[in-house]
PDB file of C-alpha atoms in Angstrom:
ATOM      1  CA  UNK S   1      22.486 -12.199   6.664  1.00 37.00           C
ATOM      2  CA  UNK S   2      24.417  -9.384   8.316  1.00 36.00           C
ATOM      3  CA  UNK S   3      22.547  -6.138   8.754  1.00 40.00           C
ATOM      4  CA  UNK S   4      23.410  -2.456   9.129  1.00 41.00           C
ATOM      5  CA  UNK S   5      25.850  -1.412  11.823  1.00 39.00           C
ATOM      6  CA  UNK S   6      26.352   2.060  13.247  1.00 40.00           C
ATOM      7  CA  UNK S   7      29.792   3.640  12.790  1.00 42.00           C
ATOM      8  CA  UNK S   8      30.605   6.945  14.438  1.00 39.00           C
ATOM      9  CA  UNK S   9      34.124   7.348  13.057  1.00 38.00           C
ATOM     10  CA  UNK S  10      36.513   5.849  10.558  1.00 45.00           C
ATOM     11  CA  UNK S  11      36.922   2.147  11.293  1.00 46.00           C
ATOM     12  CA  UNK S  12      39.748  -0.243  10.427  1.00 46.00           C
ATOM     13  CA  UNK S  13      38.135  -0.937   7.035  1.00 48.00           C
ATOM     14  CA  UNK S  14      38.073   2.663   5.938  1.00 49.00           C
ATOM     15  CA  UNK S  15      34.326   3.281   6.331  1.00 44.00           C
ATOM     16  CA  UNK S  16      33.455   6.699   7.625  1.00 40.00           C
ATOM     17  CA  UNK S  17      30.319   8.778   7.960  1.00 38.00           C
ATOM     18  CA  UNK S  18      28.322  11.059  10.199  1.00 38.00           C
ATOM     19  CA  UNK S  19      26.320   9.043  12.749  1.00 41.00           C
ATOM     20  CA  UNK S  20      22.567   8.677  12.479  1.00 44.00           C
ATOM     21  CA  UNK S  21      20.588  11.127  14.604  1.00 46.00           C
ATOM     22  CA  UNK S  22      19.953   9.050  17.735  1.00 44.00           C
ATOM     23  CA  UNK S  23      17.485  11.518  19.241  1.00 43.00           C
ATOM     24  CA  UNK S  24      15.313  11.564  16.124  1.00 43.00           C
ATOM     25  CA  UNK S  25      16.059   7.922  15.202  1.00 64.00           C
ATOM     26  CA  UNK S  26      16.737   8.937  11.627  1.00 76.00           C
ATOM     27  CA  UNK S  27      19.452   8.807   8.992  1.00 86.00           C
ATOM     28  CA  UNK S  28      20.114  11.939   6.910  1.00 86.00           C
ATOM     29  CA  UNK S  29      22.043  12.003   3.643  1.00 91.00           C
ATOM     30  CA  UNK S  30      23.026  15.291   1.963  1.00 90.00           C
ATOM     31  CA  UNK S  31      22.077  15.429  -1.713  1.00 91.00           C
ATOM     32  CA  UNK S  32      23.673  17.145  -4.668  1.00 90.00           C
ATOM     33  CA  UNK S  33      20.695  18.823  -6.320  1.00 85.00           C
ATOM     34  CA  UNK S  34      21.342  19.538 -10.011  1.00 85.00           C
ATOM     35  CA  UNK S  35      18.802  22.038 -11.341  1.00 80.00           C
ATOM     36  CA  UNK S  36      15.948  20.156  -9.640  1.00 80.00           C
ATOM     37  CA  UNK S  37      16.437  17.353 -12.181  1.00 86.00           C
ATOM     38  CA  UNK S  38      18.983  14.998 -10.621  1.00 90.00           C
ATOM     39  CA  UNK S  39      19.534  14.237  -6.934  1.00 92.00           C
ATOM     40  CA  UNK S  40      22.817  12.533  -6.107  1.00 94.00           C
ATOM     41  CA  UNK S  41      24.010  10.993  -2.832  1.00 95.00           C
ATOM     42  CA  UNK S  42      27.467   9.901  -1.759  1.00 96.00           C
ATOM     43  CA  UNK S  43      27.884   6.255  -0.704  1.00 97.00           C
ATOM     44  CA  UNK S  44      30.642   3.687  -0.206  1.00 97.00           C
ATOM     45  CA  UNK S  45      31.159   0.120  -1.386  1.00 97.00           C
ATOM     46  CA  UNK S  46      33.579  -2.569  -0.329  1.00 97.00           C
ATOM     47  CA  UNK S  47      36.513  -3.068   2.019  1.00 97.00           C
ATOM     48  CA  UNK S  48      38.482  -0.823   1.991  1.00 97.00           C
ATOM     49  CA  UNK S  49      35.705   1.626   1.191  1.00 97.00           C
ATOM     50  CA  UNK S  50      35.341   2.961  -2.365  1.00 97.00           C
ATOM     51  CA  UNK S  51      33.336   6.185  -2.554  1.00 97.00           C
ATOM     52  CA  UNK S  52      30.782   6.579  -5.352  1.00 97.00           C
ATOM     53  CA  UNK S  53      28.031   9.000  -6.407  1.00 96.00           C
ATOM     54  CA  UNK S  54      24.561   7.474  -6.707  1.00 97.00           C
ATOM     55  CA  UNK S  55      21.550   8.930  -8.475  1.00 96.00           C
ATOM     56  CA  UNK S  56      18.505   8.701  -6.174  1.00 96.00           C
ATOM     57  CA  UNK S  57      15.577   7.128  -8.033  1.00 95.00           C
ATOM     58  CA  UNK S  58      12.120   6.592  -6.505  1.00 92.00           C
ATOM     59  CA  UNK S  59      10.841   4.849  -9.646  1.00 92.00           C
ATOM     60  CA  UNK S  60      13.064   1.747  -9.505  1.00 93.00           C
ATOM     61  CA  UNK S  61      14.294  -0.509  -6.718  1.00 93.00           C
ATOM     62  CA  UNK S  62      17.724  -1.870  -7.680  1.00 95.00           C
ATOM     63  CA  UNK S  63      21.138  -0.681  -6.526  1.00 97.00           C
ATOM     64  CA  UNK S  64      23.756  -0.593  -9.267  1.00 96.00           C
ATOM     65  CA  UNK S  65      27.151   0.940  -9.888  1.00 97.00           C
ATOM     66  CA  UNK S  66      29.461   1.238 -12.886  1.00 91.00           C
ATOM     67  CA  UNK S  67      32.570  -0.884 -13.149  1.00 73.00           C
ATOM     68  CA  UNK S  68      35.069   1.981 -13.367  1.00 84.00           C
ATOM     69  CA  UNK S  69      34.011   3.532 -10.062  1.00 90.00           C
ATOM     70  CA  UNK S  70      33.765   0.299  -8.070  1.00 95.00           C
ATOM     71  CA  UNK S  71      36.310  -2.518  -8.364  1.00 95.00           C
ATOM     72  CA  UNK S  72      35.153  -5.785  -6.815  1.00 94.00           C
ATOM     73  CA  UNK S  73      38.660  -7.247  -7.078  1.00 94.00           C
ATOM     74  CA  UNK S  74      39.901  -4.486  -4.759  1.00 95.00           C
ATOM     75  CA  UNK S  75      37.322  -5.342  -2.073  1.00 97.00           C
ATOM     76  CA  UNK S  76      37.998  -8.157   0.396  1.00 97.00           C
ATOM     77  CA  UNK S  77      34.283  -8.416   1.226  1.00 97.00           C
ATOM     78  CA  UNK S  78      32.897  -8.650  -2.339  1.00 97.00           C
ATOM     79  CA  UNK S  79      31.135 -11.906  -3.231  1.00 95.00           C
ATOM     80  CA  UNK S  80      30.264 -12.637  -6.857  1.00 90.00           C
ATOM     81  CA  UNK S  81      27.054 -14.457  -7.734  1.00 84.00           C
ATOM     82  CA  UNK S  82      28.058 -16.135 -11.010  1.00 78.00           C
ATOM     83  CA  UNK S  83      25.606 -16.997 -13.720  1.00 75.00           C
ATOM     84  CA  UNK S  84      22.958 -14.426 -12.835  1.00 77.00           C
ATOM     85  CA  UNK S  85      22.847 -11.566 -15.299  1.00 86.00           C
ATOM     86  CA  UNK S  86      20.530  -8.632 -14.605  1.00 89.00           C
ATOM     87  CA  UNK S  87      19.064  -6.351 -17.272  1.00 89.00           C
ATOM     88  CA  UNK S  88      17.216  -3.179 -16.240  1.00 91.00           C
ATOM     89  CA  UNK S  89      15.105  -1.141 -18.638  1.00 90.00           C
ATOM     90  CA  UNK S  90      14.204   2.467 -17.805  1.00 91.00           C
ATOM     91  CA  UNK S  91      11.974   5.060 -19.433  1.00 87.00           C
ATOM     92  CA  UNK S  92      15.148   6.246 -21.107  1.00 88.00           C
ATOM     93  CA  UNK S  93      18.084   3.870 -21.422  1.00 92.00           C
ATOM     94  CA  UNK S  94      19.040   0.433 -20.148  1.00 95.00           C
ATOM     95  CA  UNK S  95      21.662  -1.167 -17.916  1.00 94.00           C
ATOM     96  CA  UNK S  96      22.994  -4.716 -17.656  1.00 93.00           C
ATOM     97  CA  UNK S  97      25.453  -6.454 -15.377  1.00 93.00           C
ATOM     98  CA  UNK S  98      25.906  -9.172 -12.748  1.00 93.00           C
ATOM     99  CA  UNK S  99      24.658  -9.387  -9.181  1.00 94.00           C
ATOM    100  CA  UNK S 100      27.233  -9.263  -6.396  1.00 95.00           C
ATOM    101  CA  UNK S 101      27.157  -8.744  -2.638  1.00 96.00           C
ATOM    102  CA  UNK S 102      29.410  -6.415  -0.687  1.00 97.00           C
ATOM    103  CA  UNK S 103      29.502  -3.955   2.185  1.00 97.00           C
ATOM    104  CA  UNK S 104      27.462  -0.864   1.363  1.00 97.00           C
ATOM    105  CA  UNK S 105      27.482   2.296   3.483  1.00 95.00           C
ATOM    106  CA  UNK S 106      25.080   5.229   3.564  1.00 94.00           C
ATOM    107  CA  UNK S 107      26.673   7.801   5.862  1.00 90.00           C
ATOM    108  CA  UNK S 108      27.320   5.912   9.124  1.00 86.00           C
ATOM    109  CA  UNK S 109      25.084   2.924   8.395  1.00 90.00           C
ATOM    110  CA  UNK S 110      26.777  -0.043   6.706  1.00 92.00           C
ATOM    111  CA  UNK S 111      25.054  -3.144   5.338  1.00 93.00           C
ATOM    112  CA  UNK S 112      27.599  -5.914   5.217  1.00 91.00           C
ATOM    113  CA  UNK S 113      26.052  -8.179   2.537  1.00 92.00           C
ATOM    114  CA  UNK S 114      24.111  -5.804   0.327  1.00 96.00           C
ATOM    115  CA  UNK S 115      23.049  -7.104  -3.089  1.00 95.00           C
ATOM    116  CA  UNK S 116      23.848  -4.834  -6.020  1.00 96.00           C
ATOM    117  CA  UNK S 117      24.427  -4.977  -9.742  1.00 95.00           C
ATOM    118  CA  UNK S 118      27.992  -4.527 -10.960  1.00 94.00           C
ATOM    119  CA  UNK S 119      27.268  -2.878 -14.291  1.00 93.00           C
ATOM    120  CA  UNK S 120      29.012  -4.036 -17.459  1.00 92.00           C
ATOM    121  CA  UNK S 121      26.991  -2.049 -20.035  1.00 93.00           C
ATOM    122  CA  UNK S 122      25.025   1.227 -19.918  1.00 92.00           C
ATOM    123  CA  UNK S 123      23.139   2.720 -22.871  1.00 93.00           C
ATOM    124  CA  UNK S 124      21.093   5.893 -23.188  1.00 92.00           C
ATOM    125  CA  UNK S 125      21.368   7.120 -19.572  1.00 93.00           C
ATOM    126  CA  UNK S 126      22.410  10.762 -19.534  1.00 89.00           C
ATOM    127  CA  UNK S 127      24.854  11.821 -16.837  1.00 92.00           C
ATOM    128  CA  UNK S 128      26.247   8.368 -16.086  1.00 93.00           C
ATOM    129  CA  UNK S 129      30.021   8.400 -15.654  1.00 88.00           C
ATOM    130  CA  UNK S 130      30.138  12.179 -15.412  1.00 91.00           C
ATOM    131  CA  UNK S 131      27.610  13.310 -12.829  1.00 93.00           C
ATOM    132  CA  UNK S 132      27.002   9.958 -11.144  1.00 96.00           C
ATOM    133  CA  UNK S 133      28.483   6.451 -10.979  1.00 96.00           C
ATOM    134  CA  UNK S 134      25.378   4.385 -10.283  1.00 96.00           C
ATOM    135  CA  UNK S 135      21.830   4.398  -9.008  1.00 96.00           C
ATOM    136  CA  UNK S 136      20.127   3.978  -5.631  1.00 97.00           C
ATOM    137  CA  UNK S 137      16.619   2.632  -6.287  1.00 96.00           C
ATOM    138  CA  UNK S 138      14.077   3.410  -3.568  1.00 94.00           C
ATOM    139  CA  UNK S 139      10.860   2.074  -5.119  1.00 91.00           C
ATOM    140  CA  UNK S 140       8.945  -0.950  -3.845  1.00 88.00           C
ATOM    141  CA  UNK S 141      11.140  -4.072  -3.548  1.00 87.00           C
ATOM    142  CA  UNK S 142       8.701  -6.106  -5.645  1.00 85.00           C
ATOM    143  CA  UNK S 143      10.014  -4.239  -8.707  1.00 87.00           C
ATOM    144  CA  UNK S 144      13.479  -5.713  -8.253  1.00 86.00           C
ATOM    145  CA  UNK S 145      14.588  -8.641 -10.388  1.00 79.00           C
ATOM    146  CA  UNK S 146      17.519  -9.470  -8.117  1.00 86.00           C
ATOM    147  CA  UNK S 147      17.908 -12.495  -5.852  1.00 86.00           C
ATOM    148  CA  UNK S 148      19.074 -10.540  -2.803  1.00 89.00           C
ATOM    149  CA  UNK S 149      17.299  -7.875  -0.789  1.00 92.00           C
ATOM    150  CA  UNK S 150      17.029  -4.271  -1.898  1.00 94.00           C
ATOM    151  CA  UNK S 151      18.459  -1.419   0.158  1.00 94.00           C
ATOM    152  CA  UNK S 152      14.989  -0.598   1.512  1.00 91.00           C
ATOM    153  CA  UNK S 153      14.449  -4.211   2.590  1.00 90.00           C
ATOM    154  CA  UNK S 154      17.787  -4.249   4.404  1.00 90.00           C
ATOM    155  CA  UNK S 155      17.024  -1.004   6.188  1.00 87.00           C
ATOM    156  CA  UNK S 156      13.434  -2.008   7.008  1.00 82.00           C
ATOM    157  CA  UNK S 157      14.556  -5.349   8.491  1.00 78.00           C
ATOM    158  CA  UNK S 158      17.494  -4.171  10.538  1.00 72.00           C
ATOM    159  CA  UNK S 159      17.242  -0.520  11.521  1.00 76.00           C
ATOM    160  CA  UNK S 160      15.743   0.587  14.874  1.00 75.00           C
ATOM    161  CA  UNK S 161      12.985   2.604  13.198  1.00 70.00           C
ATOM    162  CA  UNK S 162      10.140   0.286  12.186  1.00 72.00           C
ATOM    163  CA  UNK S 163       8.188   0.564  10.022  1.00 80.00           C
ATOM    164  CA  UNK S 164      10.658   2.373   7.810  1.00 83.00           C
ATOM    165  CA  UNK S 165       9.777   5.535   5.905  1.00 84.00           C
ATOM    166  CA  UNK S 166      11.846   7.822   3.740  1.00 87.00           C
ATOM    167  CA  UNK S 167      11.464  11.312   2.350  1.00 85.00           C
ATOM    168  CA  UNK S 168      13.177  13.988   0.304  1.00 83.00           C
ATOM    169  CA  UNK S 169      13.746  17.633   1.203  1.00 80.00           C
ATOM    170  CA  UNK S 170      14.668  19.412  -2.018  1.00 79.00           C
ATOM    171  CA  UNK S 171      16.096  22.928  -1.857  1.00 73.00           C
ATOM    172  CA  UNK S 172      17.334  23.462  -5.425  1.00 67.00           C
ATOM    173  CA  UNK S 173      20.975  24.089  -4.482  1.00 60.00           C
ATOM    174  CA  UNK S 174      23.617  23.172  -7.070  1.00 59.00           C
ATOM    175  CA  UNK S 175      26.050  22.000  -4.394  1.00 58.00           C
ATOM    176  CA  UNK S 176      26.560  18.925  -2.246  1.00 57.00           C
ATOM    177  CA  UNK S 177      25.247  19.731   1.223  1.00 55.00           C
ATOM    178  CA  UNK S 178      23.476  22.869   0.006  1.00 61.00           C
ATOM    179  CA  UNK S 179      20.253  21.988   1.796  1.00 75.00           C
ATOM    180  CA  UNK S 180      18.693  19.083  -0.098  1.00 84.00           C
ATOM    181  CA  UNK S 181      18.557  15.823   1.841  1.00 85.00           C
ATOM    182  CA  UNK S 182      17.336  12.242   1.805  1.00 89.00           C
ATOM    183  CA  UNK S 183      16.048  11.056   5.172  1.00 86.00           C
ATOM    184  CA  UNK S 184      15.237   7.571   6.457  1.00 89.00           C
ATOM    185  CA  UNK S 185      13.358   7.139   9.713  1.00 84.00           C
ATOM    186  CA  UNK S 186      10.123   6.187  11.393  1.00 82.00           C
ATOM    187  CA  UNK S 187       6.817   7.408   9.889  1.00 79.00           C
ATOM    188  CA  UNK S 188       6.159   9.477  13.016  1.00 77.00           C
ATOM    189  CA  UNK S 189       9.525  11.213  12.639  1.00 75.00           C
ATOM    190  CA  UNK S 190       8.867  12.087   9.016  1.00 75.00           C
ATOM    191  CA  UNK S 191       5.282  13.081   9.839  1.00 73.00           C
ATOM    192  CA  UNK S 192       6.606  15.616  12.335  1.00 70.00           C
ATOM    193  CA  UNK S 193       8.489  17.310   9.496  1.00 62.00           C
ATOM    194  CA  UNK S 194       5.615  16.943   7.038  1.00 61.00           C
ATOM    195  CA  UNK S 195       3.303  18.867   9.372  1.00 47.00           C
ATOM    196  CA  UNK S 196       5.212  22.061   8.609  1.00 48.00           C
ATOM    197  CA  UNK S 197       4.665  21.563   4.882  1.00 42.00           C
ATOM    198  CA  UNK S 198       1.123  20.245   4.474  1.00 38.00           C
ATOM    199  CA  UNK S 199      -0.370  21.259   7.835  1.00 37.00           C
ATOM    200  CA  UNK S 200      -1.595  17.780   8.693  1.00 39.00           C
ATOM    201  CA  UNK S 201      -0.371  14.238   9.068  1.00 41.00           C
ATOM    202  CA  UNK S 202       0.516  12.700   5.719  1.00 42.00           C
ATOM    203  CA  UNK S 203      -1.890   9.879   4.858  1.00 44.00           C
ATOM    204  CA  UNK S 204      -0.245   6.537   4.105  1.00 38.00           C
ATOM    205  CA  UNK S 205      -3.251   4.313   3.352  1.00 34.00           C
ATOM    206  CA  UNK S 206      -1.405   1.166   4.375  1.00 35.00           C
ATOM    207  CA  UNK S 207       1.703   1.873   2.310  1.00 33.00           C
ATOM    208  CA  UNK S 208       4.680   0.537   4.247  1.00 38.00           C
ATOM    209  CA  UNK S 209       7.282   2.837   2.739  1.00 41.00           C
ATOM    210  CA  UNK S 210       5.660   6.265   2.396  1.00 45.00           C
ATOM    211  CA  UNK S 211       7.227   9.193   0.613  1.00 46.00           C
ATOM    212  CA  UNK S 212       6.437  12.478   2.368  1.00 47.00           C
ATOM    213  CA  UNK S 213       7.083  16.154   1.656  1.00 46.00           C
ATOM    214  CA  UNK S 214       9.659  17.218   4.228  1.00 48.00           C
ATOM    215  CA  UNK S 215      10.951  20.400   5.750  1.00 47.00           C
ATOM    216  CA  UNK S 216      13.708  20.250   8.365  1.00 42.00           C
ATOM    217  CA  UNK S 217      16.712  22.216   9.434  1.00 44.00           C
ATOM    218  CA  UNK S 218      20.116  21.336   8.019  1.00 38.00           C
ATOM    219  CA  UNK S 219      22.577  20.729  10.837  1.00 38.00           C
TER     220      UNK S 219
END
């Protein structure tokens, strides 16, 4: 399985993003914060890259995207996994589709064989198709019903920061890049930010993928 690769500029496949912070060994993604209700990140699928908007969800673990915003037939790296339909039920609404694998990029980090659900039907999910094109699930991988690895599993296996942690810094700005961010990095890196919020190291109690309250400067 191919893992994430660092890209510091546009490559010959059209993938582009700001590099991960080498000094802090972390990856920062600006979020579009909509009234403190929805948090949306920009990502890219396929070759050449197709940009999409993904709703960040810490309560589910699958990665999915709607058919209109991502065309597998236009990607030379997309691989269909026929005969495996996925149905996902949420507290409000449901989604169904088929599992595929393709290149998936978060900022400068690209996973070359990321499993995702190419959605064929969405019901009862407010904001889909208007505010966002799909969903980035960041909950525990055991919740996934897919055959391939989740985004967190890919990052945890391949990235230089191990064990992997992630956190959210939410600033309430109704703009992309207005201050809210999603950060992936080592627990010690996120702990250093959490100190300024809670005044002590955030307890993890053996959890491998902790979620911490963060406070850090936007660069």
